[in-house]
Coordinates of C-alpha atoms and ligand atoms in Angstrom, one line a residue:
Chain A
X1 CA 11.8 18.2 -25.6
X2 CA 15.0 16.5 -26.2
X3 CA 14.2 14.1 -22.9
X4 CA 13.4 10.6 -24.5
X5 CA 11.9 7.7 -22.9
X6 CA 14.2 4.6 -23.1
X7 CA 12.0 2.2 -25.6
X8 CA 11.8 -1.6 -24.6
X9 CA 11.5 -4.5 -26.7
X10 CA 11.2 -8.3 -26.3
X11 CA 14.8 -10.3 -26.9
X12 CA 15.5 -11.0 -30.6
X13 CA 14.8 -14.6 -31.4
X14 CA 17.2 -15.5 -33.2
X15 CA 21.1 -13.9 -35.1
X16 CA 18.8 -12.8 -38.0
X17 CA 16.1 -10.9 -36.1
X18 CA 19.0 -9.3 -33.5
X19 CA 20.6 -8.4 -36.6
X20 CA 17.8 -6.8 -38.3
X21 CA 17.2 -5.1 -35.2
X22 CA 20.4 -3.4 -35.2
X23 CA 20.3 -2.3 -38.9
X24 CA 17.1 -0.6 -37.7
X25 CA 18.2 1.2 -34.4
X26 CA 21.3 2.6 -36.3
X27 CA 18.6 4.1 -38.9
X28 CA 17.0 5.5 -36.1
X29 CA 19.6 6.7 -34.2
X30 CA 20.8 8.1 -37.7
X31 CA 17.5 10.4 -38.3
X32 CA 17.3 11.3 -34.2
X33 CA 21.0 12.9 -34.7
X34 CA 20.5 14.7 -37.9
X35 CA 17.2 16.1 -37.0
X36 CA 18.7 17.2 -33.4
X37 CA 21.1 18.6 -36.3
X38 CA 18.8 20.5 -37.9
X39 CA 17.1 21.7 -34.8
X40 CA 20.4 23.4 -33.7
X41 CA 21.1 24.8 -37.6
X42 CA 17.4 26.5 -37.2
X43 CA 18.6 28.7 -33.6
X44 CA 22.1 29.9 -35.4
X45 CA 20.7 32.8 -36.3
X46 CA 20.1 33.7 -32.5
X47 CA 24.0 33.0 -32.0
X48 CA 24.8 36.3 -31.1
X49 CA 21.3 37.8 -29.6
X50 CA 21.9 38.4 -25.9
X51 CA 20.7 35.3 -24.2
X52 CA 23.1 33.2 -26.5
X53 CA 26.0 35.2 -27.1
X54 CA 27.9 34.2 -23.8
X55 CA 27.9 30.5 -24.8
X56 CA 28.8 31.0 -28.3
X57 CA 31.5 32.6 -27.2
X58 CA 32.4 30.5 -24.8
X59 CA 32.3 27.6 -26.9
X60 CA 34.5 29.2 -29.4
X61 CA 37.0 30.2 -27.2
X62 CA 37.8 26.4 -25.8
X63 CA 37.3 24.9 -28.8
X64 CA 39.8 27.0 -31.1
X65 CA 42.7 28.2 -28.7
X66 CA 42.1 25.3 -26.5
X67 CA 43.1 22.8 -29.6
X68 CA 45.6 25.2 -30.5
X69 CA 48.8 23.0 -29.2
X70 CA 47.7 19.8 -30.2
X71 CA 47.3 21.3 -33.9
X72 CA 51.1 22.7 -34.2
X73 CA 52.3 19.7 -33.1
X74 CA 50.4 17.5 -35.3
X75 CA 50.8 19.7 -38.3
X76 CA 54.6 20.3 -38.2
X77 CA 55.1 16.7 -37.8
X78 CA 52.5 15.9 -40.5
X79 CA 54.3 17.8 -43.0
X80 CA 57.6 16.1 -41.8
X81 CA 56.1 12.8 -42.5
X82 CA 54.7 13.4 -45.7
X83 CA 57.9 15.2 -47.0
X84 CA 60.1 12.4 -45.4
X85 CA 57.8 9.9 -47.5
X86 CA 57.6 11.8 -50.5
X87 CA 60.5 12.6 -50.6
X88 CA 62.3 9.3 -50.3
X89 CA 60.3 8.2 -53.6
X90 CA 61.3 11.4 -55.5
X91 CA 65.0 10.7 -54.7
X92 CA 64.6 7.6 -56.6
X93 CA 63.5 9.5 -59.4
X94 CA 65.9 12.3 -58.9
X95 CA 62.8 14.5 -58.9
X96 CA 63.4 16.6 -55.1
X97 CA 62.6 19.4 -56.3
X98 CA 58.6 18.5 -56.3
X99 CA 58.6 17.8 -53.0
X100 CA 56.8 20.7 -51.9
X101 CA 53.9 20.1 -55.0
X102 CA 53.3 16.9 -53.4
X103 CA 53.4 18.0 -49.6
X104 CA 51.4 20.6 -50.9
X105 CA 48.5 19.0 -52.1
X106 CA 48.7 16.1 -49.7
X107 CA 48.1 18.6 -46.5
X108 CA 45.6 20.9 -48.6
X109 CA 43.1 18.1 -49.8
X110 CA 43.8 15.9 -46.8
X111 CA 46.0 15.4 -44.3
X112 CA 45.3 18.8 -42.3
X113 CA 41.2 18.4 -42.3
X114 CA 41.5 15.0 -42.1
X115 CA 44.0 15.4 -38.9
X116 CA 42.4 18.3 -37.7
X117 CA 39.0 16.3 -37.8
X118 CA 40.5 13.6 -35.9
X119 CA 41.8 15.9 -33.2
X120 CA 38.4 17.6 -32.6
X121 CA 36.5 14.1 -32.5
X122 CA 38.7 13.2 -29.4
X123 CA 39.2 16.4 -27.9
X124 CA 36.2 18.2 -28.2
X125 CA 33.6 15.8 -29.5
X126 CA 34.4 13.0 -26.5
X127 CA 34.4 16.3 -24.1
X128 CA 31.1 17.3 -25.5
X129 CA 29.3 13.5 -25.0
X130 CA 30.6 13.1 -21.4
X131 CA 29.3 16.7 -20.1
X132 CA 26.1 16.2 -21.9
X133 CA 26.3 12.7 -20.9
X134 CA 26.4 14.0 -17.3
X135 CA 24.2 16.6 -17.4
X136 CA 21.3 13.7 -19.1
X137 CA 21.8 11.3 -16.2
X138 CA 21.9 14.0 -13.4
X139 CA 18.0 15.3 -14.9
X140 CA 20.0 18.9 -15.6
X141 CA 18.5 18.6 -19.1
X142 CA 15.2 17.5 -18.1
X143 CA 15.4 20.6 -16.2
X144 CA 16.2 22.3 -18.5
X145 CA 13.2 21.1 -20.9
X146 CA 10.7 21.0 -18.4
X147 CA 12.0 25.1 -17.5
X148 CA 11.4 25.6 -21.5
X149 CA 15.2 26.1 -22.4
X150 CA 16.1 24.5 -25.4
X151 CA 18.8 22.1 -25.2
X152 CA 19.7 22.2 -28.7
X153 CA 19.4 26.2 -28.2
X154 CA 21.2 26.6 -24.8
X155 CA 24.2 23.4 -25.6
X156 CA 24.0 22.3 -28.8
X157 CA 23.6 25.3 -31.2
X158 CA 27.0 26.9 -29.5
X159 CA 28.8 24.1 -29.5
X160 CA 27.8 23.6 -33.6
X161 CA 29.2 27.4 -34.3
X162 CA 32.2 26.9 -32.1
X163 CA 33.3 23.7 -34.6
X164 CA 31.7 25.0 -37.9
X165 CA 34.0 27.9 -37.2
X166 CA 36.8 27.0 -35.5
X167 CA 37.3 23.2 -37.8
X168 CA 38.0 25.3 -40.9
X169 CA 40.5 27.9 -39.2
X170 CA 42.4 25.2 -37.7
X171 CA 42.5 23.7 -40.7
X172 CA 44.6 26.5 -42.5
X173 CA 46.3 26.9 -39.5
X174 CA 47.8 23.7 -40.1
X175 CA 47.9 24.0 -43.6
X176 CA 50.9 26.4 -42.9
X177 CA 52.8 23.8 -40.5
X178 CA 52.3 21.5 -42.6
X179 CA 53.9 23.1 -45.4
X180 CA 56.6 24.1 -43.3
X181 CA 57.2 21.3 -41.5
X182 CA 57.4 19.8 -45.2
X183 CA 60.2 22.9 -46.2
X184 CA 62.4 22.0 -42.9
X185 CA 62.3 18.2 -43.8
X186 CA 63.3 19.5 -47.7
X187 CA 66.4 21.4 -46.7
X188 CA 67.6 19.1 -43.8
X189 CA 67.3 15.5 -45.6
X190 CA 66.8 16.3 -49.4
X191 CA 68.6 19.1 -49.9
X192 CA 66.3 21.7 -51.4
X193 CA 66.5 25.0 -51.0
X194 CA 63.6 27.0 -49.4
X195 CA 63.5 29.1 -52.3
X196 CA 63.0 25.8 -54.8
X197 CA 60.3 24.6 -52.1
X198 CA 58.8 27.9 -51.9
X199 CA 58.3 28.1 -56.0
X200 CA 57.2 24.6 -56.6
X201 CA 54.8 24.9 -53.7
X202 CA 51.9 26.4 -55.6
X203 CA 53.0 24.9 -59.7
X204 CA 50.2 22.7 -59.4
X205 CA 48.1 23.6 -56.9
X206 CA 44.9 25.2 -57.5
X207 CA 41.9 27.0 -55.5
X208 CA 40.3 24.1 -55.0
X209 CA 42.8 22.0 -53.6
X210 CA 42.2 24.5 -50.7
X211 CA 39.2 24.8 -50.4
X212 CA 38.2 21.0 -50.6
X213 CA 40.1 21.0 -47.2
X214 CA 37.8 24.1 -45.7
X215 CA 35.1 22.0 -47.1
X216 CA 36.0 19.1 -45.6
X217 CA 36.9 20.5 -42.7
X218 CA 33.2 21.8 -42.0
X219 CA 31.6 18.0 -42.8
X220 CA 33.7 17.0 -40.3
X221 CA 32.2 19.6 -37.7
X222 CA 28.6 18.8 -38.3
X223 CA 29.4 14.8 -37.8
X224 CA 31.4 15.8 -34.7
X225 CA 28.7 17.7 -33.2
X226 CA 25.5 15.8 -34.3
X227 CA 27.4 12.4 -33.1
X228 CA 28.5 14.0 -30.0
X229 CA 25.4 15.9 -29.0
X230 CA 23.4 13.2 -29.8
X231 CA 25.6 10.4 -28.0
X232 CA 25.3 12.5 -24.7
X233 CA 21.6 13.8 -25.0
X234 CA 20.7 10.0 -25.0
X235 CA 23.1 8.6 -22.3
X236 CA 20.9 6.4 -19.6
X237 CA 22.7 4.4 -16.9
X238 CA 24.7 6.7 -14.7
X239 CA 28.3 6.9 -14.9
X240 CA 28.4 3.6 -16.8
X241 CA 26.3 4.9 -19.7
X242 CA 28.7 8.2 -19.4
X243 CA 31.7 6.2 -20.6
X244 CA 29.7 4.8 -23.3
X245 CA 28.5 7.6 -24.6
X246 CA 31.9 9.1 -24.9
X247 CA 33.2 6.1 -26.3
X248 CA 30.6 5.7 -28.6
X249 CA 30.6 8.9 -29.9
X250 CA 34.5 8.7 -30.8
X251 CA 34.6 5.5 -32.6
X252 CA 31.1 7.0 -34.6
X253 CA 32.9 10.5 -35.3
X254 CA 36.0 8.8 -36.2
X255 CA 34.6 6.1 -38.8
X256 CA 32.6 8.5 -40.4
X257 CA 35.2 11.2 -40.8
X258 CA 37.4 8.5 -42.5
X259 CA 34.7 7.3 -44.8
X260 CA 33.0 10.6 -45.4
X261 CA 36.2 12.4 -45.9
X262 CA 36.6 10.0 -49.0
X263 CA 33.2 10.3 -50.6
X264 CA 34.0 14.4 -50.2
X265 CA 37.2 13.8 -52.2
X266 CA 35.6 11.7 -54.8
X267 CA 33.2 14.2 -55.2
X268 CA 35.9 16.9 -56.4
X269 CA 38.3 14.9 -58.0
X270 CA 37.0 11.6 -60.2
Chain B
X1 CA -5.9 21.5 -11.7
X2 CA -4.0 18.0 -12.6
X3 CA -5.8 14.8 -13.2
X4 CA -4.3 11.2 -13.6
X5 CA -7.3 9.6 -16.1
X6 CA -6.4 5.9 -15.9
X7 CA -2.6 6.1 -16.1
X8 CA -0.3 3.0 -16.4
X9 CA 2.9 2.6 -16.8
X10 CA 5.5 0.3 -17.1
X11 CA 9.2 -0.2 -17.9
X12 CA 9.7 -3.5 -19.6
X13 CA 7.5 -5.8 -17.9
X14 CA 8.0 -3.9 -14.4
X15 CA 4.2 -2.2 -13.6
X16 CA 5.0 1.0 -12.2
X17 CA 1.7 3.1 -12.1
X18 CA -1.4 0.3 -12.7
X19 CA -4.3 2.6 -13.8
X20 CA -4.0 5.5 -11.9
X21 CA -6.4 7.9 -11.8
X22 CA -6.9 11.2 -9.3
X23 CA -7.3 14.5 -9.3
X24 CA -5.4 17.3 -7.7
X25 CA -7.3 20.3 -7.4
X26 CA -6.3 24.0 -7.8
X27 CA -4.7 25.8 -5.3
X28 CA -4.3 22.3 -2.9
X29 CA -1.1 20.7 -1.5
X30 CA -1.4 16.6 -2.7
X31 CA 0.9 14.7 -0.9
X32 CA 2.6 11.6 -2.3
X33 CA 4.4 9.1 0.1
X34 CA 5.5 5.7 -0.3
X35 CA 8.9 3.7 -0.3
X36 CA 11.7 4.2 -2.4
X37 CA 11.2 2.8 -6.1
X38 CA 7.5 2.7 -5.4
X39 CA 7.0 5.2 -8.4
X40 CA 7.1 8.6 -6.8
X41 CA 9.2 10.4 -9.1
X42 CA 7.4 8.2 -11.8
X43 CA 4.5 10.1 -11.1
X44 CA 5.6 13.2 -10.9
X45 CA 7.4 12.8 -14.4
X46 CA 4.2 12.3 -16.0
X47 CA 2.8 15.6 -14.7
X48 CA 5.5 17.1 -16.6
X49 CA 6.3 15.0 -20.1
X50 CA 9.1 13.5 -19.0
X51 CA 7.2 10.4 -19.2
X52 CA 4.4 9.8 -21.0
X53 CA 1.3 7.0 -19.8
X54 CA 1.5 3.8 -21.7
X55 CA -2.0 4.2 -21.4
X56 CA -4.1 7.1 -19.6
X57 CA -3.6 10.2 -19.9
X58 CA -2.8 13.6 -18.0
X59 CA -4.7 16.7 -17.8
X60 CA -3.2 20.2 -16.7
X61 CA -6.4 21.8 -16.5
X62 CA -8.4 21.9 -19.7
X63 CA -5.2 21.0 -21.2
X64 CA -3.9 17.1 -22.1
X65 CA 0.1 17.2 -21.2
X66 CA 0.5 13.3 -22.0
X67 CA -0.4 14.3 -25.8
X68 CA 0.6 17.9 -26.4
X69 CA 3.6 18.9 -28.5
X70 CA 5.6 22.1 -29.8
X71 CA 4.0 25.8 -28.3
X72 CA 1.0 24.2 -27.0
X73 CA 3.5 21.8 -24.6
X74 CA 5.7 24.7 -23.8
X75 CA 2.9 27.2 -22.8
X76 CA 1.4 24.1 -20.0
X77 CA 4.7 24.0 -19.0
X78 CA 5.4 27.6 -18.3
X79 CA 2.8 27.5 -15.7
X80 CA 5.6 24.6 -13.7
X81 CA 8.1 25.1 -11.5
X82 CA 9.7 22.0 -10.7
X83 CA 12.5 20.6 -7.7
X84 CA 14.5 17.7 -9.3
X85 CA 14.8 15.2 -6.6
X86 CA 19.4 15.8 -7.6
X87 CA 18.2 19.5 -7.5
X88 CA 19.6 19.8 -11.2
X89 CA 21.8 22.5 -11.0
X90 CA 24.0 23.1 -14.0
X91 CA 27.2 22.8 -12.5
X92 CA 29.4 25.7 -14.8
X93 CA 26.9 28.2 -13.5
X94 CA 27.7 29.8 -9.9
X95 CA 24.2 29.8 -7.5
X96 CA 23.1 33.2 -8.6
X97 CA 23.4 32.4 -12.2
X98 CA 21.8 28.8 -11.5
X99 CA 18.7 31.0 -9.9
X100 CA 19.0 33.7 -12.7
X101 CA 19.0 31.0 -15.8
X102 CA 14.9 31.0 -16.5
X103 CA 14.6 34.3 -16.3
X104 CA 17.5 35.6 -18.0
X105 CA 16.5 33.0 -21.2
X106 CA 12.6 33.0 -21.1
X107 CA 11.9 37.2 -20.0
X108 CA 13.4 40.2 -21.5
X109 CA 13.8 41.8 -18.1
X110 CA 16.3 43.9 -17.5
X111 CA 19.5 42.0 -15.9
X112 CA 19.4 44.3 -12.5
X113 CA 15.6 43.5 -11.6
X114 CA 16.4 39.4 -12.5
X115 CA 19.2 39.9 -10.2
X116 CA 17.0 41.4 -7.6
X117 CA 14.8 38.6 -7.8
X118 CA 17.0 36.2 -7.5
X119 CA 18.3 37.9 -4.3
X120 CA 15.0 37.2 -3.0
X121 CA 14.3 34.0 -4.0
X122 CA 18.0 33.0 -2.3
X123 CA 17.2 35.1 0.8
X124 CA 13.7 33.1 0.8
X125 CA 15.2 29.8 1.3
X126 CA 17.3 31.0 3.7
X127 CA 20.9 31.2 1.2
X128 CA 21.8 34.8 1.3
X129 CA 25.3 35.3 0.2
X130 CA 26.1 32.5 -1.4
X131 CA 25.5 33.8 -4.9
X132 CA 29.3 33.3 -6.0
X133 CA 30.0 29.7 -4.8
X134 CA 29.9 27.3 -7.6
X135 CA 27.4 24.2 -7.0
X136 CA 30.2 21.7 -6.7
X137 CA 31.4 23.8 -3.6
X138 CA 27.8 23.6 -1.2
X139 CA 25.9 20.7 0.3
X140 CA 23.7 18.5 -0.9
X141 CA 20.7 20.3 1.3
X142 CA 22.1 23.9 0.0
X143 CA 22.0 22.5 -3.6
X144 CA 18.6 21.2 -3.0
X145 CA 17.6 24.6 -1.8
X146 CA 18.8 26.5 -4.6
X147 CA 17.3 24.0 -6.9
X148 CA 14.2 25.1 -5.4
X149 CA 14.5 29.1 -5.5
X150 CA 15.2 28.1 -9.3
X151 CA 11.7 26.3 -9.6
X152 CA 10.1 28.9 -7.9
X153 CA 12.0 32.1 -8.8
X154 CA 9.1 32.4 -12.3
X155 CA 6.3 32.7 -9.6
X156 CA 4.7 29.4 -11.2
X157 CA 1.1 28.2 -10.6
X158 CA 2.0 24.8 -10.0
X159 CA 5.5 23.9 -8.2
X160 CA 6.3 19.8 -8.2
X161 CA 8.5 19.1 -5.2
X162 CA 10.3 15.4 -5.5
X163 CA 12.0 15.1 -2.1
X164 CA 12.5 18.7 -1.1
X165 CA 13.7 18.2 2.7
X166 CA 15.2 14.5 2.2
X167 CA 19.1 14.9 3.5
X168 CA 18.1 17.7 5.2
X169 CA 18.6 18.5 8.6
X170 CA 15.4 18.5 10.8
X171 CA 15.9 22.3 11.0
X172 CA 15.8 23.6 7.7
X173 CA 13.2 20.7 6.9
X174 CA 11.0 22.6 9.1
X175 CA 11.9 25.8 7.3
X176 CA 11.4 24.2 4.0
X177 CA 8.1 22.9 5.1
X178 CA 7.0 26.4 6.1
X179 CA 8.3 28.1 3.1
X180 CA 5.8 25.3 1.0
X181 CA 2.9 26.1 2.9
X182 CA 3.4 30.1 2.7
X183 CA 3.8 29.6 -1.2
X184 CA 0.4 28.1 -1.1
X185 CA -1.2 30.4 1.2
X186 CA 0.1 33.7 -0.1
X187 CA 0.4 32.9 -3.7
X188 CA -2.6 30.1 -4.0
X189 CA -0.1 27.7 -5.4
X190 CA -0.6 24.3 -6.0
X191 CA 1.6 22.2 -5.0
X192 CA 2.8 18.4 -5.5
X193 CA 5.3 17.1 -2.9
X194 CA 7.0 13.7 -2.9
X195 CA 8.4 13.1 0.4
X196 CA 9.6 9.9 2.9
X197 CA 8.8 12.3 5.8
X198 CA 5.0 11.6 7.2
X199 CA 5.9 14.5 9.6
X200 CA 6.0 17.3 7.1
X201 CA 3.3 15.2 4.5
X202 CA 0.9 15.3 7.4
X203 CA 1.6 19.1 8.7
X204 CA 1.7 20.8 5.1
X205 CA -0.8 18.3 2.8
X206 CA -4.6 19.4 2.3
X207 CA -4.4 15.6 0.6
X208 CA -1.9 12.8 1.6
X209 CA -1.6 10.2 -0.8
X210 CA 0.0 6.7 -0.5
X211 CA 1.4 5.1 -3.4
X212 CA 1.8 1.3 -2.9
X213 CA 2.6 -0.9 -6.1
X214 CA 1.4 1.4 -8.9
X215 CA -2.2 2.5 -7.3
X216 CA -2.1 5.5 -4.2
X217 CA -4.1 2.6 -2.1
X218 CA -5.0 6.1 0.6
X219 CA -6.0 9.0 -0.7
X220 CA -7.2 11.7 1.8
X221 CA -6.5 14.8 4.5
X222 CA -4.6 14.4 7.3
X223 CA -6.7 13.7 9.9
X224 CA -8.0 10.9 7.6
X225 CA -4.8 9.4 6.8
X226 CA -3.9 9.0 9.8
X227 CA -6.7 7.0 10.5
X228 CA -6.6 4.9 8.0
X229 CA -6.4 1.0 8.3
X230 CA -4.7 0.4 5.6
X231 CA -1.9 -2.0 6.5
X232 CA 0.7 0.0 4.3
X233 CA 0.1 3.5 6.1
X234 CA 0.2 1.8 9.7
X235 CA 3.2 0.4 8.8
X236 CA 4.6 3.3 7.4
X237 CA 3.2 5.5 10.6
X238 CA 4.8 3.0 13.1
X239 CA 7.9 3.0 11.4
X240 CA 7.8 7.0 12.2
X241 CA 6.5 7.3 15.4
X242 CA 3.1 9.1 14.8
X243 CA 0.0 8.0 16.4
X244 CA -2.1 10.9 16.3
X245 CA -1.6 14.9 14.8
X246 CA -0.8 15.7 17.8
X247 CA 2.6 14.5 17.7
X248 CA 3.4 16.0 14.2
X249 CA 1.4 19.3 15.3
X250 CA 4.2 18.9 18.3
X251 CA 7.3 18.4 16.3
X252 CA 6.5 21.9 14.3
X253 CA 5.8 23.5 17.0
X254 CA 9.5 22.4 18.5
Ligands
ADP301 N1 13.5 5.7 -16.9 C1 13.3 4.6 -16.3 N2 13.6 3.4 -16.9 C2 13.4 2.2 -16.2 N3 12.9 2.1 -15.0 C3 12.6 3.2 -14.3 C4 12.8 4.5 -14.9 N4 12.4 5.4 -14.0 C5 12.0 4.7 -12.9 N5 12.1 3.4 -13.1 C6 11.8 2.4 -12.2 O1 10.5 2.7 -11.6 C7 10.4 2.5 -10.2 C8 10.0 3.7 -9.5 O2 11.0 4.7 -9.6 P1 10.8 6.1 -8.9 O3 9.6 6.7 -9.3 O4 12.1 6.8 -9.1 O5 10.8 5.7 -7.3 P2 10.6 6.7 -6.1 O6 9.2 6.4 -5.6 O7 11.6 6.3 -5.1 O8 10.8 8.1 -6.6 C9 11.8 2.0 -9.8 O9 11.8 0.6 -9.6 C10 12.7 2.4 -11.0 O10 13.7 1.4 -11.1
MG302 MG1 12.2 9.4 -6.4

């Protein structure tokens, strides 16, 4: 049963004790969320047997062509950015011509998971902690328990396929406006030709660069979903705790898709 | 069938249930009244692990709830149907679906007979043809009502009702109140009803209980009850206008 009981405890004493309490509710809340996590992981093979397949599908549906706007925006402009940017150093240089290696690489390893992580968190992932939010306060999961349906069977596991699948597609999707957006900003501003763009696009760019983004890009949905899920399975306090718990679990997804993202990296390239 | 050994329970330092202990027997309707926040729904939780006692503990027949986990926990529960006191409904599901949702993800029954049943269960709370209206879109007592051919619609052994005519209309209360008692008589279901309403706790318990900071101070049939000096219960009687069984045997019969 996913239903918890809130736990009480005397006041701290003193800074030190209320700190050490804090250190030890984040481990707590750390090891509740990943093994609600692995709960969900163990019913994805049940994704598509009959009494799941409607919310899996579901869940992919709004979460890919849903984000689908945001994503072209914020890749075209992306690539603009970074080619404007890189750009303006190369000139310097009088090296234009690499503007599309740089773009390249830039969007592959990190701008479009990183941006496309970002997006999710506070799209889907705040969406995700204020319904489940909801549905805590309102006793619709406690229902649900005490009826025998698995939360993290009937909500969560859908909602974990829906990003582990659709976070890496939207990621190459905007991959490609990136690089565009990158080619229109190279033959408006700096003067290279598509053709020059399009050859030094892949001179230094290598399988991996691509698929540290897809990789990436899936790290990102598992801490969107197990902050999320776990954020609104937990809410208490009516509509009050609601906002919390969607507040909570953007700032959490965010800081740890910025800090994770860079241990990923490091991992590939040191 | 469930028995309180000893239960307490409290929520920080407020004592909800002080060392409770009672038994409701198989096939009986228990009863609990009381005022609001006196630890009703409290109560009720525990029968079903939403809470567990601080101390105590709960038995579902031979089987202790308060310290079960994993299949054991699930198979006591499958033998619940319960009627949230918010009714509960998932609110992207239309009614039908609402009433469908434990059969269609705990049987492999075919999709035409949990229809079917469904039908019945919505035509036996008196909410035929509303199948298609989402839960946003009916009243409170429709929701309510729904949320109850839900708990019921599994044909459980015991059905835990938290407040299943409050906001109701004296009318369908009535109805309501009939339906629980049929449920028991035809089906031998035991049955746990919260309710503010000492007219239906009176017509439809075999046992009314009276839970008055964290102990049920009166614990007995109707006719008892009713008798009872307890200052509490006259209170509460006064404030509803019931003397003797006569006057509640009169309002059903209205
Ligand atoms: N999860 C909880 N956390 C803290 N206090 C609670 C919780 N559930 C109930 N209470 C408190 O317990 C008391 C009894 O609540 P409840 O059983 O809901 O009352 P009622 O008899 O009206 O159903 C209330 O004072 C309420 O504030
Ligand atoms: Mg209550």
């Amino acid at each position: 049963m996913i239903t918890r009981e809130q736990q009480y405890y005397d006041p701290p004493v003193n800074a030190v004790a209320a700190l050490g309490r804090g250190v030890i509710a984040a481990c707590q809340g750390t090891g509740q969320a990943l093994l609600m996590l692995l709960g969900a992981l163990a019913y994805v093979p049940q994704a598509f047997t009959p009494r799941n397949r409607a919310n899996v599908v579901t869940q992919l549906y709004t979460m890919g062509i849903k984000s689908l706007g945001v994503v072209t925006v914020v890749g075209l402009f992306t690539g603009m950015i970074l080619a404007v940017q890189m750009g303006l150093g190369l000139e310097l240089v009088k090296q234009e011509r690499y503007v599309s290696t740089l773009v390249c690489n830039g969007i592959l390893r990190e701008m479009s998971p990183f941006m496309t992580g970002l997006i999710l968190a506070a799209s889907v992932g705040s969406a995700i902690a204020a319904q489940l939010g909801t549905m805590t306060v309102s006793e619709e999961i406690a229902a649900l328990d005490v009826m025998g349906v698995s939360p993290l069977r009937y909500l969560m596991m859908p909602r974990l396929v829906g990003l582990v699948v659709m976070a890496p597609l939207l990621t190459i999707y905007m991959d490609v406006l990136g690089l565009l957006g990158g080619a229109i900003v190279a033959a408006t501003m700096l003067g290279v030709a598509p053709e020059t763009y399009y050859d030094g696009l892949f001179e230094f760019t290598y399988n991996k660069d691509f698929y540290v983004g897809l990789v990436k890009a899936v790290v990102f949905a598992l801490i969107i979903v197990s902050v999320s899920c776990y954020q609104g399975f937990r809410t208490q306090e009516g509509a009050v705790g609601v906002g919390r718990a969607t507040r909570r679990s953007v700032i959490v997804s965010f800081l740890l898709i910025l800090t994770l993202g860079y241990f990923v990296t490091r991992l590939w390239y040191s | 069938m469930i028995r309180f050994e000893h239960v307490t329970k409290r929520f920080g330092d407020k004592l909800v249930l002080d060392d409770v202990s009672c038994e409701i027997q198989a096939g009986e309707t228990f009863v609990i009244v009381g005022l609001s926040g006196a630890g009703k729904s409290v109560s009720i939780r525990h029968m079903v692990r939403l809470l567990t006692p601080e101390q105590g503990r709960v038995w579902v027949g031979d089987d202790c709830i308060s310290e079960a986990t994993g299949r054991p926990l699930e198979r006591i529960l499958a033998r619940f149907g319960v009627l949230f006191q918010g009714a509960a409904l998932l609110q992207w599901l239309n009614v039908e679906d609402n009433v469908c949702l434990p059969l269609r993800q705990k049987t492999r029954l075919p999709d035409a007979e949990i229809r079917q049943r469904a039908a019945d269960m919505l035509r036996l709370v008196g909410l035929e043809g509303v199948g298609d209206r989402m839960p946003a879109d009916i009243s409170g007592g429709m929701r309510k009502r729904v949320g109850l051919a839900r708990a019921i619609v599994t044909q459980p052994e015991i059905i835990l009702y938290d407040e299943p005519t409050s906001g109701l209309d004296p009318m369908i209360s009535r109805q309501i109140d009939l339906l629980i008692d049929d449920l028991r008589r035809r089906l031998g279901v035991t049955s746990v009803v919260v309710t503010h309403d000492l007219y239906s706790a009176l017509q439809i318990g075999s046992r009314v209980a009276m839970l008055h900071e964290g102990r049920f101070v009166v614990c007995a049939p109707p006719e008892e009850f009713i008798a009872s000096p307890h200052p509490v219960v006259r209170n509460f009687l006064r404030a509803q206008g019931i003397v003797t069984l006569q006057d509640v045997h009169q309002a059903f019969a209205k």
